[in-house]
Every structure is written in C-alpha cells, then in structure tokens.
C-alpha cells in the first residue's frame, strides 16, 4: 500500500504531485525548492539560505512520515549553477554531519519558479 505524506510545515506542492510517498518502509520525497511554507515565497538571492530552507522543508516532510534526516539513504541535489557547489556543501554538512547518505549533485538548465536548487531524498521509516 502506498501512503501519501503531507506536512503543513513544508510548502504545498506546486503541481500535481505529493510532497512524499511511503511504500514498503521507504519514504520517497519530491524535490524541495527553497520555498517558505507560510508565504510560498522563494528564496532566490542567497544560495546558503536557499539550501537551509530546502533542507528544512525536506526535514519537515520526513518527520511527518515518521522518519528523519538521520534515516536518509540517498539525496539528489539539483543546482541551477554548479558554481554554488561549495556553498551548498558547507550548509549540507551541518545537516548531515555524522550521517552521510549517498548523494548525487548535478547542474540543470532550469528549476521550477527559477529556483537556485532543489533537493530530494529517499529515507527509511
């Protein structure tokens, strides 16, 4: 059975998808843009603040599913500019300091709403 996960502490989906789905003990999150949940405002002027916001959104969705950042097994990061790689790593390392999931990080041509980055994850429950 597939369970739909929704957290009011993370932004609503900006399209026809769920924040996350739980299946067979795994949580599959949708990409989290750096959107402020209360206002829907996109953080688009500071890559470090944008990274924090995306990771906080990801954390909220995982916690709603009964999981957490410490149970993440895989992260995918999509960057609008690969030159932001070091700054993203700096912030990312504060969220995943002792637990280091597998990860991919790639530059993409564009992200929804003109986002600087988008982060998705797979976690266990």
PDB file of C-alpha atoms in Angstrom:
ATOM      1  CA  UNK A   1       0.000   0.000   0.000  1.00  0.00           C
ATOM      2  CA  UNK A   2       1.242   3.485  -0.875  1.00  0.00           C
ATOM      3  CA  UNK A   3       0.700   6.210   1.736  1.00  0.00           C
ATOM      4  CA  UNK A   4       0.642   9.888   0.783  1.00  0.00           C
ATOM      5  CA  UNK A   5       2.648  12.149   3.092  1.00  0.00           C
ATOM      6  CA  UNK A   6       1.771  15.808   3.624  1.00  0.00           C
ATOM      7  CA  UNK A   7       3.273  18.256   6.112  1.00  0.00           C
ATOM      8  CA  UNK A   8       1.886  21.719   6.799  1.00  0.00           C
ATOM      9  CA  UNK A   9       5.442  22.632   7.876  1.00  0.00           C
ATOM     10  CA  UNK A  10       6.633  22.328   4.270  1.00  0.00           C
ATOM     11  CA  UNK A  11       5.387  24.148   1.167  1.00  0.00           C
ATOM     12  CA  UNK A  12       2.388  22.798  -0.668  1.00  0.00           C
ATOM     13  CA  UNK A  13       3.172  21.056  -3.930  1.00  0.00           C
ATOM     14  CA  UNK A  14       3.366  23.500  -6.849  1.00  0.00           C
ATOM     15  CA  UNK A  15       1.972  20.929  -9.253  1.00  0.00           C
ATOM     16  CA  UNK A  16       0.094  17.621  -9.460  1.00  0.00           C
ATOM     17  CA  UNK A  17       2.319  15.611  -7.107  1.00  0.00           C
ATOM     18  CA  UNK A  18       2.690  14.703  -3.422  1.00  0.00           C
ATOM     19  CA  UNK A  19       5.314  16.013  -1.000  1.00  0.00           C
ATOM     20  CA  UNK A  20       6.283  12.387  -0.398  1.00  0.00           C
ATOM     21  CA  UNK A  21       5.074   8.826  -0.652  1.00  0.00           C
ATOM     22  CA  UNK A  22       5.704   5.950   1.717  1.00  0.00           C
ATOM     23  CA  UNK A  23       5.976   2.457   0.304  1.00  0.00           C
ATOM     24  CA  UNK A  24       7.301  -0.722   1.872  1.00  0.00           C
ATOM     25  CA  UNK A  25       9.191   1.098   4.636  1.00  0.00           C
ATOM     26  CA  UNK A  26      10.753   3.685   2.328  1.00  0.00           C
ATOM     27  CA  UNK A  27       9.937   7.383   2.073  1.00  0.00           C
ATOM     28  CA  UNK A  28      10.351   8.938  -1.389  1.00  0.00           C
ATOM     29  CA  UNK A  29      10.255  12.727  -1.256  1.00  0.00           C
ATOM     30  CA  UNK A  30       9.552  15.111  -4.070  1.00  0.00           C
ATOM     31  CA  UNK A  31      12.126  17.805  -4.702  1.00  0.00           C
ATOM     32  CA  UNK A  32      12.052  20.616  -2.170  1.00  0.00           C
ATOM     33  CA  UNK A  33      12.563  24.092  -3.535  1.00  0.00           C
ATOM     34  CA  UNK A  34      13.632  26.819  -1.094  1.00  0.00           C
ATOM     35  CA  UNK A  35      10.052  27.965  -0.552  1.00  0.00           C
ATOM     36  CA  UNK A  36       8.967  29.484   2.750  1.00  0.00           C
ATOM     37  CA  UNK A  37       5.962  27.340   3.779  1.00  0.00           C
ATOM     38  CA  UNK A  38       3.912  30.134   5.341  1.00  0.00           C
ATOM     39  CA  UNK A  39       4.163  32.565   2.433  1.00  0.00           C
ATOM     40  CA  UNK A  40       5.133  30.470  -0.569  1.00  0.00           C
ATOM     41  CA  UNK A  41       7.959  32.960  -1.164  1.00  0.00           C
ATOM     42  CA  UNK A  42      11.012  31.591  -2.984  1.00  0.00           C
ATOM     43  CA  UNK A  43      14.448  32.321  -1.528  1.00  0.00           C
ATOM     44  CA  UNK A  44      16.288  33.247  -4.680  1.00  0.00           C
ATOM     45  CA  UNK A  45      19.045  35.651  -3.654  1.00  0.00           C
ATOM     46  CA  UNK A  46      21.247  33.651  -1.247  1.00  0.00           C
ATOM     47  CA  UNK A  47      22.353  30.081  -2.010  1.00  0.00           C
ATOM     48  CA  UNK A  48      23.173  29.278   1.622  1.00  0.00           C
ATOM     49  CA  UNK A  49      19.772  30.452   2.883  1.00  0.00           C
ATOM     50  CA  UNK A  50      18.107  28.658  -0.027  1.00  0.00           C
ATOM     51  CA  UNK A  51      19.936  25.436   0.879  1.00  0.00           C
ATOM     52  CA  UNK A  52      18.875  25.745   4.536  1.00  0.00           C
ATOM     53  CA  UNK A  53      15.250  26.310   3.532  1.00  0.00           C
ATOM     54  CA  UNK A  54      15.185  23.329   1.145  1.00  0.00           C
ATOM     55  CA  UNK A  55      16.723  21.081   3.800  1.00  0.00           C
ATOM     56  CA  UNK A  56      14.326  22.349   6.473  1.00  0.00           C
ATOM     57  CA  UNK A  57      11.425  21.596   4.114  1.00  0.00           C
ATOM     58  CA  UNK A  58      12.835  18.130   3.454  1.00  0.00           C
ATOM     59  CA  UNK A  59      13.236  17.537   7.199  1.00  0.00           C
ATOM     60  CA  UNK A  60       9.608  18.550   7.859  1.00  0.00           C
ATOM     61  CA  UNK A  61       8.282  16.134   5.241  1.00  0.00           C
ATOM     62  CA  UNK A  62      10.420  13.273   6.533  1.00  0.00           C
ATOM     63  CA  UNK A  63       9.365  13.892  10.128  1.00  0.00           C
ATOM     64  CA  UNK A  64       5.705  13.914   9.092  1.00  0.00           C
ATOM     65  CA  UNK A  65       6.336  10.464   7.607  1.00  0.00           C
ATOM     66  CA  UNK A  66       7.843   9.212  10.874  1.00  0.00           C
ATOM     67  CA  UNK A  67      11.386   9.342   9.524  1.00  0.00           C
ATOM     68  CA  UNK A  68      14.136  11.957   9.668  1.00  0.00           C
ATOM     69  CA  UNK A  69      17.375  13.189   8.178  1.00  0.00           C
ATOM     70  CA  UNK A  70      19.245  10.503  10.137  1.00  0.00           C
ATOM     71  CA  UNK A  71      17.358   7.848   8.158  1.00  0.00           C
ATOM     72  CA  UNK A  72      18.086   9.224   4.674  1.00  0.00           C
ATOM     73  CA  UNK A  73      19.833   6.750   2.383  1.00  0.00           C
ATOM     74  CA  UNK A  74      20.047   8.824  -0.815  1.00  0.00           C
ATOM     75  CA  UNK A  75      19.951  12.529  -1.655  1.00  0.00           C
ATOM     76  CA  UNK A  76      19.735  14.186  -5.062  1.00  0.00           C
ATOM     77  CA  UNK A  77      20.603  17.871  -5.362  1.00  0.00           C
ATOM     78  CA  UNK A  78      19.798  19.832  -8.500  1.00  0.00           C
ATOM     79  CA  UNK A  79      21.662  23.144  -8.871  1.00  0.00           C
ATOM     80  CA  UNK A  80      20.884  25.941 -11.270  1.00  0.00           C
ATOM     81  CA  UNK A  81      24.599  26.874 -11.068  1.00  0.00           C
ATOM     82  CA  UNK A  82      27.275  24.274 -10.272  1.00  0.00           C
ATOM     83  CA  UNK A  83      29.495  27.118  -9.069  1.00  0.00           C
ATOM     84  CA  UNK A  84      27.342  27.066  -5.911  1.00  0.00           C
ATOM     85  CA  UNK A  85      28.539  23.527  -5.130  1.00  0.00           C
ATOM     86  CA  UNK A  86      30.947  24.541  -2.322  1.00  0.00           C
ATOM     87  CA  UNK A  87      28.426  26.839  -0.619  1.00  0.00           C
ATOM     88  CA  UNK A  88      25.735  24.137  -0.761  1.00  0.00           C
ATOM     89  CA  UNK A  89      28.180  21.573   0.665  1.00  0.00           C
ATOM     90  CA  UNK A  90      29.007  23.907   3.534  1.00  0.00           C
ATOM     91  CA  UNK A  91      25.361  24.117   4.609  1.00  0.00           C
ATOM     92  CA  UNK A  92      24.566  20.491   3.719  1.00  0.00           C
ATOM     93  CA  UNK A  93      27.376  19.342   6.015  1.00  0.00           C
ATOM     94  CA  UNK A  94      25.672  20.951   9.016  1.00  0.00           C
ATOM     95  CA  UNK A  95      22.541  18.845   8.396  1.00  0.00           C
ATOM     96  CA  UNK A  96      24.420  15.632   7.596  1.00  0.00           C
ATOM     97  CA  UNK A  97      27.465  15.881   9.841  1.00  0.00           C
ATOM     98  CA  UNK A  98      27.792  12.339  11.197  1.00  0.00           C
ATOM     99  CA  UNK A  99      25.252  10.524   8.996  1.00  0.00           C
ATOM    100  CA  UNK A 100      26.358  10.808   5.379  1.00  0.00           C
ATOM    101  CA  UNK A 101      23.864   9.346   2.887  1.00  0.00           C
ATOM    102  CA  UNK A 102      24.755   8.529  -0.690  1.00  0.00           C
ATOM    103  CA  UNK A 103      24.335  11.630  -2.843  1.00  0.00           C
ATOM    104  CA  UNK A 104      24.296  12.997  -6.365  1.00  0.00           C
ATOM    105  CA  UNK A 105      24.597  16.676  -7.212  1.00  0.00           C
ATOM    106  CA  UNK A 106      24.127  17.961 -10.745  1.00  0.00           C
ATOM    107  CA  UNK A 107      23.648  21.218 -12.571  1.00  0.00           C
ATOM    108  CA  UNK A 108      20.408  21.550 -14.511  1.00  0.00           C
ATOM    109  CA  UNK A 109      19.300  24.067 -17.123  1.00  0.00           C
ATOM    110  CA  UNK A 110      16.359  25.414 -15.114  1.00  0.00           C
ATOM    111  CA  UNK A 111      14.359  24.694 -11.980  1.00  0.00           C
ATOM    112  CA  UNK A 112      10.695  25.409 -11.256  1.00  0.00           C
ATOM    113  CA  UNK A 113       9.935  29.010 -10.315  1.00  0.00           C
ATOM    114  CA  UNK A 114      13.547  29.995 -11.098  1.00  0.00           C
ATOM    115  CA  UNK A 115      14.856  28.203  -8.008  1.00  0.00           C
ATOM    116  CA  UNK A 116      18.558  28.108  -7.167  1.00  0.00           C
ATOM    117  CA  UNK A 117      18.365  24.465  -6.131  1.00  0.00           C
ATOM    118  CA  UNK A 118      16.021  21.585  -5.416  1.00  0.00           C
ATOM    119  CA  UNK A 119      16.704  18.702  -3.017  1.00  0.00           C
ATOM    120  CA  UNK A 120      15.002  15.295  -2.876  1.00  0.00           C
ATOM    121  CA  UNK A 121      15.682  12.210  -0.786  1.00  0.00           C
ATOM    122  CA  UNK A 122      14.900   8.588  -0.139  1.00  0.00           C
ATOM    123  CA  UNK A 123      14.731   7.546   3.510  1.00  0.00           C
ATOM    124  CA  UNK A 124      13.725   4.551   5.565  1.00  0.00           C
ATOM    125  CA  UNK A 125      10.960   4.791   8.119  1.00  0.00           C
TER     126      UNK A 125
END
